[in-house]
Coordinates of C-alpha atoms in Angstrom, one line a residue:
M1 CA 83.9 -49.2 -29.2
D2 CA 86.6 -51.4 -30.7
A3 CA 85.5 -54.1 -33.1
T4 CA 87.3 -56.8 -30.9
T5 CA 85.1 -56.0 -27.9
G6 CA 83.1 -59.0 -26.6
A7 CA 79.5 -59.7 -27.8
V8 CA 76.8 -57.2 -26.8
H9 CA 73.8 -58.9 -25.1
Y10 CA 70.4 -57.6 -26.1
H11 CA 67.6 -58.3 -23.8
K12 CA 63.9 -58.4 -24.8
L13 CA 62.1 -55.2 -23.8
Q14 CA 58.9 -56.2 -21.9
V15 CA 56.1 -53.7 -21.5
W16 CA 54.3 -54.9 -18.4
E17 CA 50.5 -54.9 -18.2
P18 CA 48.3 -56.4 -15.5
G19 CA 46.5 -59.5 -16.7
M20 CA 48.9 -60.5 -19.4
E21 CA 48.6 -64.2 -20.0
S22 CA 51.7 -66.3 -19.2
E23 CA 51.3 -68.3 -22.4
E24 CA 51.8 -65.1 -24.4
E25 CA 54.9 -64.2 -22.5
E26 CA 56.4 -67.6 -23.1
E27 CA 55.6 -67.4 -26.8
E28 CA 57.3 -64.0 -27.1
E29 CA 60.4 -65.3 -25.3
E30 CA 60.7 -68.2 -27.7
I31 CA 60.5 -65.7 -30.6
A32 CA 63.0 -63.3 -29.1
E33 CA 65.7 -65.7 -28.0
P34 CA 66.9 -66.8 -31.4
L35 CA 67.2 -63.1 -32.4
V36 CA 69.4 -62.4 -29.5
L37 CA 71.6 -65.4 -30.3
S38 CA 71.8 -64.5 -33.9
L39 CA 73.0 -61.0 -33.0
R40 CA 75.8 -62.6 -30.9
R41 CA 76.8 -64.8 -33.8
L42 CA 76.8 -61.8 -36.1
Q43 CA 79.3 -59.9 -34.1
N44 CA 81.6 -63.0 -33.9
T45 CA 81.8 -63.6 -37.7
P46 CA 85.1 -63.0 -39.5
R47 CA 83.7 -60.1 -41.5
N48 CA 83.0 -58.3 -38.2
K49 CA 86.6 -58.6 -37.0
V50 CA 89.3 -56.1 -37.8
G51 CA 89.6 -55.8 -41.5
G52 CA 85.9 -57.1 -42.0
L53 CA 82.7 -55.1 -41.8
P54 CA 83.3 -52.0 -39.5
G55 CA 81.9 -52.4 -36.0
A56 CA 79.8 -49.3 -36.3
W57 CA 77.8 -50.9 -39.1
A58 CA 77.3 -54.0 -37.1
R59 CA 76.0 -52.0 -34.1
L60 CA 73.6 -50.0 -36.4
L61 CA 72.2 -53.3 -37.9
A62 CA 71.7 -54.7 -34.5
G63 CA 69.9 -51.6 -33.3
L64 CA 67.5 -51.7 -36.2
L65 CA 66.7 -55.4 -35.5
L66 CA 66.2 -54.5 -31.9
L67 CA 63.8 -51.7 -32.8
A68 CA 61.8 -54.1 -35.0
V69 CA 61.5 -56.6 -32.2
S70 CA 60.3 -53.9 -29.7
S71 CA 57.8 -52.5 -32.2
S72 CA 56.4 -56.0 -32.8
L73 CA 56.0 -56.6 -29.1
A74 CA 54.3 -53.3 -28.6
L75 CA 51.8 -54.0 -31.4
R76 CA 51.0 -57.4 -30.0
Q77 CA 50.3 -56.0 -26.6
L78 CA 48.1 -53.2 -28.1
H79 CA 46.2 -55.8 -30.1
S80 CA 45.6 -57.8 -26.9
R81 CA 44.4 -54.7 -25.0
N82 CA 41.8 -54.0 -27.6
S83 CA 40.6 -57.5 -28.0
P84 CA 37.1 -58.5 -27.1
K85 CA 38.3 -60.4 -24.0
G86 CA 39.4 -57.1 -22.4
T87 CA 41.8 -56.5 -19.5
V88 CA 42.4 -53.9 -16.8
G89 CA 42.8 -50.7 -18.7
S90 CA 40.8 -51.8 -21.7
V91 CA 39.2 -49.1 -23.9
A92 CA 35.5 -48.3 -23.5
P93 CA 33.0 -50.7 -25.1
P94 CA 31.8 -49.7 -28.6
A95 CA 28.9 -47.2 -28.7
S96 CA 25.4 -48.7 -28.6
R97 CA 24.0 -49.5 -31.9
H98 CA 20.3 -49.1 -30.9
S99 CA 18.3 -46.5 -32.7
H100 CA 15.4 -44.2 -31.9
R101 CA 12.5 -42.8 -33.7
P102 CA 12.8 -39.2 -34.9
G103 CA 12.6 -36.7 -32.0
V104 CA 14.1 -39.0 -29.3
Y105 CA 17.6 -38.1 -28.0
H106 CA 19.9 -39.3 -25.3
H107 CA 20.8 -35.9 -23.8
S108 CA 18.8 -32.9 -24.9
A109 CA 16.3 -31.7 -27.5
I110 CA 14.7 -28.6 -28.9
I111 CA 11.7 -28.0 -31.2
S112 CA 10.7 -24.7 -32.7
P113 CA 8.9 -23.4 -35.8
A114 CA 12.1 -22.7 -37.7
A115 CA 14.9 -25.2 -38.7
T116 CA 17.6 -22.5 -38.4
C117 CA 16.6 -21.8 -34.8
S118 CA 16.3 -25.4 -33.7
Q119 CA 19.8 -25.9 -35.1
L120 CA 21.0 -22.9 -33.1
G121 CA 19.4 -24.4 -30.0
Q122 CA 21.2 -27.7 -30.6
E123 CA 24.5 -25.9 -31.0
L124 CA 24.1 -24.2 -27.7
L125 CA 23.3 -27.5 -26.0
V126 CA 26.4 -29.2 -27.5
A127 CA 28.5 -26.2 -26.4
G128 CA 27.6 -26.9 -22.8
G129 CA 24.5 -24.8 -22.5
N130 CA 21.4 -25.9 -20.6
V131 CA 17.7 -25.8 -21.7
V132 CA 17.4 -22.1 -20.8
D133 CA 20.4 -21.2 -23.0
A134 CA 19.0 -23.2 -25.9
G135 CA 15.5 -21.8 -25.5
V136 CA 16.5 -18.2 -25.1
G137 CA 19.0 -18.4 -28.1
A138 CA 16.3 -20.0 -30.3
A139 CA 13.8 -17.3 -29.3
L140 CA 16.2 -14.6 -30.3
C141 CA 16.8 -16.4 -33.6
L142 CA 13.0 -16.6 -34.2
A143 CA 12.8 -12.8 -33.6
V144 CA 15.0 -12.5 -36.7
V145 CA 13.7 -15.2 -39.1
H146 CA 10.0 -15.2 -38.1
P147 CA 9.0 -11.5 -37.9
H148 CA 5.4 -12.4 -38.8
A149 CA 4.9 -14.2 -35.5
T150 CA 7.4 -12.9 -33.0
G151 CA 10.2 -10.5 -32.5
L152 CA 11.8 -8.0 -30.2
G153 CA 8.5 -6.2 -30.2
A154 CA 6.7 -9.3 -28.8
T155 CA 5.4 -10.2 -25.4
F156 CA 6.8 -13.4 -23.8
W157 CA 5.5 -15.9 -21.3
G158 CA 7.5 -19.0 -20.2
L159 CA 7.5 -22.0 -17.9
F160 CA 10.7 -23.5 -16.6
Y161 CA 11.1 -26.7 -14.6
N162 CA 14.5 -27.1 -12.9
S163 CA 15.2 -30.8 -12.3
S164 CA 18.1 -30.0 -10.0
S165 CA 16.0 -28.0 -7.5
G166 CA 12.6 -29.5 -8.3
N167 CA 11.2 -26.0 -8.6
S168 CA 9.0 -24.7 -11.4
T169 CA 9.2 -21.0 -12.3
A170 CA 7.0 -18.9 -14.5
L171 CA 8.2 -16.0 -16.7
T172 CA 5.4 -13.5 -16.6
A173 CA 4.8 -10.5 -18.9
G174 CA 2.2 -8.7 -16.8
P175 CA -0.6 -6.6 -18.2
T176 CA 0.0 -5.3 -21.8
Q177 CA 1.2 -1.7 -22.1
I178 CA 1.3 0.5 -25.2
L179 CA 3.6 3.1 -26.5
A180 CA 0.8 4.6 -28.6
P181 CA -2.6 3.5 -29.8
G182 CA -2.1 0.3 -31.7
L183 CA 1.6 0.0 -30.8
G184 CA 2.5 -2.4 -27.9
L185 CA 5.4 -1.7 -25.6
P186 CA 8.2 -4.2 -26.4
T187 CA 9.4 -6.4 -23.5
A188 CA 11.1 -9.3 -25.3
L189 CA 14.7 -8.4 -24.5
P190 CA 14.2 -7.7 -20.7
A191 CA 12.2 -10.9 -20.4
L192 CA 14.7 -13.1 -22.1
N193 CA 17.6 -11.5 -20.3
L194 CA 15.9 -11.9 -17.0
L195 CA 15.3 -15.6 -17.6
H196 CA 18.8 -16.2 -18.7
A197 CA 20.4 -14.2 -15.9
H198 CA 18.7 -16.5 -13.3
F199 CA 19.0 -19.9 -14.9
G200 CA 21.3 -19.7 -18.0
R201 CA 24.8 -21.2 -18.1
L202 CA 26.5 -19.7 -21.2
P203 CA 27.5 -16.0 -21.4
W204 CA 24.6 -13.8 -22.5
P205 CA 26.6 -12.4 -25.5
H206 CA 27.1 -16.0 -26.7
L207 CA 23.3 -16.4 -27.2
L208 CA 23.0 -13.2 -29.3
A209 CA 26.0 -13.8 -31.6
K210 CA 24.3 -16.0 -34.2
P211 CA 20.9 -14.2 -34.3
A212 CA 22.9 -11.0 -34.9
M213 CA 24.9 -12.7 -37.7
L214 CA 21.7 -13.9 -39.3
A215 CA 20.2 -10.5 -39.2
E216 CA 23.3 -8.9 -40.7
K217 CA 24.4 -11.5 -43.3
G218 CA 21.0 -12.8 -44.2
F219 CA 18.6 -15.7 -43.7
E220 CA 16.4 -17.7 -46.0
V221 CA 12.7 -17.1 -46.1
D222 CA 11.1 -20.4 -45.0
A223 CA 7.6 -21.7 -45.7
P224 CA 5.8 -20.1 -42.7
L225 CA 7.2 -16.7 -43.4
A226 CA 6.6 -17.0 -47.2
R227 CA 3.0 -17.9 -46.6
A228 CA 2.5 -15.0 -44.2
L229 CA 4.1 -12.6 -46.8
A230 CA 1.9 -13.9 -49.6
V231 CA -1.2 -13.1 -47.5
Q232 CA 0.0 -9.9 -45.9
G233 CA 1.5 -8.2 -48.9
T234 CA 4.3 -5.6 -48.5
K235 CA 2.5 -2.7 -46.8
G236 CA 4.9 -1.4 -44.1
L237 CA 7.4 -4.2 -44.7
C238 CA 9.6 -2.7 -47.4
P239 CA 12.5 -2.7 -47.9
L240 CA 13.0 -5.4 -45.3
L241 CA 11.0 -8.1 -46.8
C242 CA 10.5 -6.9 -50.4
R243 CA 12.2 -7.4 -53.7
T244 CA 13.5 -4.4 -55.6
N245 CA 10.3 -4.3 -57.6
G246 CA 8.2 -4.0 -54.5
T247 CA 6.8 -7.6 -54.4
P248 CA 7.2 -9.7 -51.3
L249 CA 10.1 -12.1 -50.9
G250 CA 9.2 -15.7 -51.8
L251 CA 10.3 -19.1 -50.4
G252 CA 14.1 -19.5 -50.4
A253 CA 14.8 -15.8 -51.0
R254 CA 17.4 -14.1 -48.8
A255 CA 16.5 -11.3 -46.3
T256 CA 18.7 -9.1 -44.2
N257 CA 18.0 -6.8 -41.3
P258 CA 21.3 -4.9 -40.4
N259 CA 19.6 -2.5 -38.0
L260 CA 18.2 -5.3 -36.0
A261 CA 21.7 -6.9 -35.9
A262 CA 23.0 -3.6 -34.4
V263 CA 20.3 -3.7 -31.7
L264 CA 21.1 -7.3 -30.8
R265 CA 24.8 -6.5 -30.5
S266 CA 24.0 -3.6 -28.3
A267 CA 21.8 -5.8 -26.1
A268 CA 24.7 -8.3 -25.8
L269 CA 26.5 -5.6 -23.7
A270 CA 23.6 -5.2 -21.2
S271 CA 24.5 -6.1 -17.7
S272 CA 20.9 -6.3 -16.4
P273 CA 17.4 -7.0 -17.7
D274 CA 16.5 -3.3 -17.3
L275 CA 19.4 -2.2 -19.5
A276 CA 18.7 -5.0 -22.1
G277 CA 15.7 -3.2 -23.5
D278 CA 16.6 0.5 -22.8
A279 CA 18.6 1.1 -25.9
L280 CA 15.9 -0.4 -28.1
L281 CA 13.2 1.6 -26.4
N282 CA 15.1 4.9 -26.7
L283 CA 15.4 4.3 -30.5
L284 CA 11.8 3.3 -30.9
V285 CA 10.4 6.4 -29.1
R286 CA 12.8 8.6 -31.2
D287 CA 11.4 7.0 -34.4
L288 CA 7.8 7.6 -33.3
G289 CA 8.4 11.1 -31.9
L290 CA 7.2 10.0 -28.4
E291 CA 8.5 10.2 -24.9
V292 CA 9.8 7.3 -22.9
P293 CA 7.0 5.9 -20.7
S294 CA 7.4 6.9 -17.1
A295 CA 6.2 3.6 -15.7
Q296 CA 7.2 0.5 -17.6
P297 CA 5.8 -2.9 -16.6
M298 CA 8.8 -5.2 -16.3
P299 CA 8.7 -9.0 -16.9
A300 CA 9.0 -11.0 -13.7
L301 CA 9.9 -14.5 -12.5
E302 CA 7.2 -16.0 -10.2
P303 CA 6.5 -19.4 -8.7
A304 CA 4.4 -21.4 -11.1
L305 CA 0.8 -22.4 -10.4
R306 CA 0.4 -26.0 -9.1
L307 CA -2.4 -28.5 -9.3
L308 CA -2.0 -31.9 -7.6
L309 CA -3.3 -35.0 -9.4
P310 CA -3.1 -38.7 -8.7
Q311 CA -0.7 -38.9 -11.7
G312 CA 1.6 -36.2 -10.4
V313 CA 1.6 -32.4 -10.3
L314 CA 0.7 -29.9 -13.0
F315 CA 2.4 -26.5 -13.4
S316 CA 1.3 -23.5 -15.4
T317 CA 1.7 -19.7 -15.6
P318 CA -0.2 -17.3 -13.3
G319 CA -2.6 -14.6 -14.6
P320 CA -3.0 -12.6 -16.7
S321 CA -2.1 -15.6 -18.8
A322 CA -4.6 -18.4 -19.5
G323 CA -2.8 -20.7 -17.0
P324 CA -5.5 -20.3 -14.2
E325 CA -8.2 -21.0 -16.7
L326 CA -6.4 -24.1 -17.9
L327 CA -5.9 -25.6 -14.4
E328 CA -9.5 -24.9 -13.4
L329 CA -10.7 -26.6 -16.6
L330 CA -8.5 -29.6 -16.0
E331 CA -9.5 -30.0 -12.4
S332 CA -13.2 -29.8 -13.1
T333 CA -12.9 -32.2 -16.1
L334 CA -10.9 -34.7 -14.1
H335 CA -13.3 -34.4 -11.1
S336 CA -16.3 -35.1 -13.2
R337 CA -14.5 -37.8 -15.0
M338 CA -15.7 -36.4 -18.3
S339 CA -14.0 -37.2 -21.6
S340 CA -14.1 -35.1 -24.7
S341 CA -15.9 -36.7 -27.6
A342 CA -14.3 -34.3 -30.1
S343 CA -10.9 -34.9 -31.5
C344 CA -8.2 -32.7 -30.1
S345 CA -7.1 -31.8 -33.6
S346 CA -10.4 -29.8 -33.9
F347 CA -8.9 -27.2 -31.6
L348 CA -5.8 -26.8 -33.8
Q349 CA -7.4 -24.4 -36.2
T350 CA -5.9 -21.5 -37.9
A351 CA -7.1 -18.2 -36.5
E352 CA -6.5 -14.6 -37.5
T353 CA -5.6 -13.7 -34.0
P354 CA -3.7 -14.1 -31.9
V355 CA -0.6 -14.9 -33.9
S356 CA 2.0 -16.5 -31.7
S357 CA 5.2 -18.5 -31.7
A358 CA 6.2 -21.3 -29.3
L359 CA 9.2 -23.5 -28.6
A360 CA 10.2 -26.2 -26.2
T361 CA 13.6 -27.5 -24.9
V362 CA 14.1 -30.5 -22.6
D363 CA 17.0 -32.6 -21.3
S364 CA 17.0 -36.3 -20.2
N365 CA 17.4 -35.2 -16.5
G366 CA 14.0 -33.7 -16.6
S367 CA 14.7 -29.9 -16.9
M368 CA 12.3 -28.3 -19.4
L369 CA 11.6 -24.8 -20.8
L370 CA 8.5 -23.8 -22.6
L371 CA 8.4 -20.3 -24.3
I372 CA 5.6 -18.6 -26.1
S373 CA 5.4 -15.1 -27.5
S374 CA 3.0 -13.0 -29.5
I375 CA 2.7 -9.8 -31.5
N376 CA -1.0 -10.3 -31.8
S377 CA -1.6 -10.1 -35.6
S378 CA 0.5 -11.3 -38.5
F379 CA 3.5 -8.9 -38.6
G380 CA 2.0 -7.2 -35.6
S381 CA 1.1 -3.5 -36.1
G382 CA 2.8 -3.6 -39.5
H383 CA 4.9 -0.6 -38.3
L384 CA 8.6 -1.2 -39.0
S385 CA 10.9 1.0 -36.9
P386 CA 13.4 2.4 -39.4
S387 CA 16.4 2.7 -37.0
T388 CA 15.9 -0.7 -35.3
G389 CA 14.4 -3.1 -37.9
V390 CA 11.8 -4.1 -35.2
L391 CA 8.1 -4.7 -36.0
L392 CA 6.0 -3.5 -33.0
S393 CA 3.0 -5.5 -31.8
N394 CA -0.5 -4.3 -31.9
L395 CA -1.4 -5.9 -28.5
E396 CA -3.9 -3.6 -26.7
A397 CA -3.7 -2.6 -23.1
S398 CA -6.5 -4.4 -21.2
S399 CA -7.2 -6.4 -18.2
A400 CA -8.3 -9.4 -20.2
P401 CA -6.1 -12.5 -19.9
S402 CA -3.6 -13.5 -22.5
A403 CA -5.7 -16.4 -23.8
W404 CA -2.8 -17.5 -26.1
A405 CA -0.4 -18.1 -23.2
C406 CA -1.0 -21.3 -21.2
P407 CA 2.1 -23.5 -21.2
L408 CA 1.7 -26.7 -19.1
I409 CA 4.1 -29.2 -17.5
L410 CA 3.1 -32.5 -15.9
R411 CA 5.6 -33.9 -13.4
G412 CA 5.2 -37.5 -12.3
N413 CA 5.5 -38.6 -8.7
L414 CA 7.5 -35.9 -6.9
D415 CA 9.2 -38.6 -4.7
D416 CA 10.5 -40.4 -7.8
T417 CA 13.7 -38.7 -9.1
E418 CA 13.3 -40.6 -12.4
A419 CA 9.6 -39.8 -12.9
D420 CA 8.4 -39.0 -16.5
M421 CA 7.8 -35.4 -17.5
L422 CA 5.4 -34.0 -20.1
G423 CA 5.4 -30.4 -21.4
L424 CA 2.7 -28.9 -23.7
V425 CA 2.8 -25.4 -25.3
A426 CA 0.5 -24.3 -28.1
S427 CA 0.7 -21.4 -30.7
G428 CA -2.0 -19.8 -32.8
I429 CA -4.8 -21.6 -31.0
P430 CA -7.7 -19.4 -30.0
R431 CA -9.0 -22.0 -27.6
G432 CA -5.7 -22.9 -26.1
A433 CA -6.9 -24.1 -22.7
E434 CA -9.4 -26.4 -24.3
A435 CA -6.8 -27.8 -26.7
M436 CA -4.3 -28.4 -23.9
T437 CA -6.9 -30.0 -21.7
C438 CA -8.0 -32.4 -24.4
T439 CA -4.5 -33.4 -25.2
L440 CA -3.5 -34.0 -21.6
L441 CA -6.6 -36.1 -20.9
D442 CA -5.8 -38.2 -24.0
R443 CA -2.3 -38.8 -22.8
L444 CA -3.4 -39.7 -19.3
A445 CA -5.9 -42.2 -20.7
T446 CA -3.3 -43.8 -23.0
P447 CA -1.3 -46.7 -21.6
Q448 CA 2.4 -46.0 -21.2
I449 CA 3.4 -48.8 -23.6
Q450 CA 1.3 -47.2 -26.4
Q451 CA 2.9 -43.8 -25.8
H452 CA 6.4 -45.2 -26.0
P453 CA 6.3 -48.5 -28.0
Q454 CA 9.5 -50.5 -28.2
H455 CA 9.6 -50.6 -32.0
Q456 CA 9.2 -47.1 -33.4
D457 CA 8.9 -45.9 -36.9
R458 CA 12.5 -45.0 -37.9
Q459 CA 11.4 -42.8 -40.8
R460 CA 11.4 -39.1 -40.4
P461 CA 7.9 -37.7 -39.9
T462 CA 6.5 -36.1 -43.0
E463 CA 3.4 -34.0 -43.5
S464 CA 2.2 -32.1 -46.5
P465 CA 2.6 -28.4 -46.1
G466 CA -1.2 -27.9 -46.2
T467 CA -1.7 -29.8 -42.9
C468 CA 0.6 -27.4 -40.9
G469 CA -1.2 -24.1 -40.3
Q470 CA -0.9 -21.5 -37.6
G471 CA -2.3 -23.8 -34.9
V472 CA 0.4 -26.1 -33.6
L473 CA 0.8 -28.0 -30.3
L474 CA 4.4 -28.8 -29.2
Q475 CA 5.2 -31.7 -26.9
A476 CA 8.4 -32.2 -24.8
E477 CA 8.8 -35.3 -22.8
V478 CA 11.3 -37.1 -20.6
H479 CA 10.9 -40.9 -20.5
A480 CA 13.4 -43.7 -19.7
E481 CA 16.2 -41.1 -19.4
H482 CA 15.7 -39.9 -23.0
A483 CA 14.4 -36.5 -24.2
H484 CA 11.5 -36.6 -26.6
V485 CA 10.0 -33.7 -28.8
S486 CA 7.2 -33.7 -31.3
S487 CA 4.4 -31.6 -32.7
V488 CA 0.6 -31.9 -33.4
P489 CA 0.0 -32.1 -36.3
R490 CA 3.0 -34.3 -36.7
G491 CA 6.0 -33.0 -38.5
C492 CA 5.0 -29.3 -38.4
C493 CA 8.0 -28.0 -36.5
P494 CA 11.7 -28.9 -37.0
F495 CA 13.5 -30.5 -34.0
Q496 CA 17.1 -31.1 -33.1
G497 CA 19.0 -32.8 -30.3
Y498 CA 21.9 -35.0 -29.4

């Protein structure tokens, strides 16, 4: 363009937004108009004529000024959009600043005996998994890091409440079977795979990835495992849980189990519950010089037992667990209106047998999973399978009920979609049904405001290590659209959530 061409008129760029105040528009016009006039005067100055400042430089300077004006207007409108007044299209309000006591979360929560496994459960929840994914993943993790209490050689019982369908389902192990005298038949992998296949959301291999990594790359010996090793010694456990000098690993030491990692990776490829445990069973019988049992009891999913109460409905596992005994005891106690004079903590005593492991997962919608497993004694049979890294249980075949297995869920009014939920599961308690009955009656007798006070202690619960023995009761709750997890004694089991 020739330098003698008439003045170029620059118009203010207006980014329209609903709700913009007219006063702001007028103010912006007053600011912009002198700039437009000054640009006209700039092009008419003698220096911008032929022989003065070249026209290209004038146009460049004008363009830069126009860019500055446009940027200023855009920034002003962005500031107005994010102002506290708000307009159509405003950003979401800032996150709530209210806080909760430890163990209370907006979405989902998990509590287990090992911090590593509670963390894994949280990761699965955040990744889009549901309470079944988190619970099964944490159970597989415990099979690696807590070989004294559970493992792939363990027997599992579970109780799952599905808030979407309103159904409660029991994972049943059936009567205990043996491979040989003193060596229980392992059913952990088929049981967990069955539960996940029906109710899980994430891919099955995703749940085994981190447990396999922990087994291969190593995990820290935590306080419960260190205590069990100090009592048990190293008989049958070397080299898995021993130092090079033959002494047991201590707190904070690192342990690996590469053969168990290989079993977990093989199980990740299983397409059915039957196949999930076949590879492990074939390796075990080869180690023991046995034949594969012709008839194997398989875990099953069954409708949970129900007991109607004025406060709602109770669910538990069918026989041969202790679920029927628990519901019968609760019904008779409530009918007679008897209250226990003894403290519930008296039932939480350390016992030599059965040694078991429990966990609980819950979400704020009301879905809940309680899992409990056992290898009977500490480190089970003490027989470590060389090719699998699995410790077999020493559960004996019998018709006696599994007294250690009696998970319990209390659902409030079935007609109320926002009714409170309470789940209880105990580990290492020889009088499990009595402990659960005592705890539930205490909860039913406690006013709701005392159970969930408005002003909670914001400090993380702490307990001295001596107060947390084998006997622990886990509690999972749903109240006011929040997920709650805790333990009795308080602070004995690590929890995570989001």
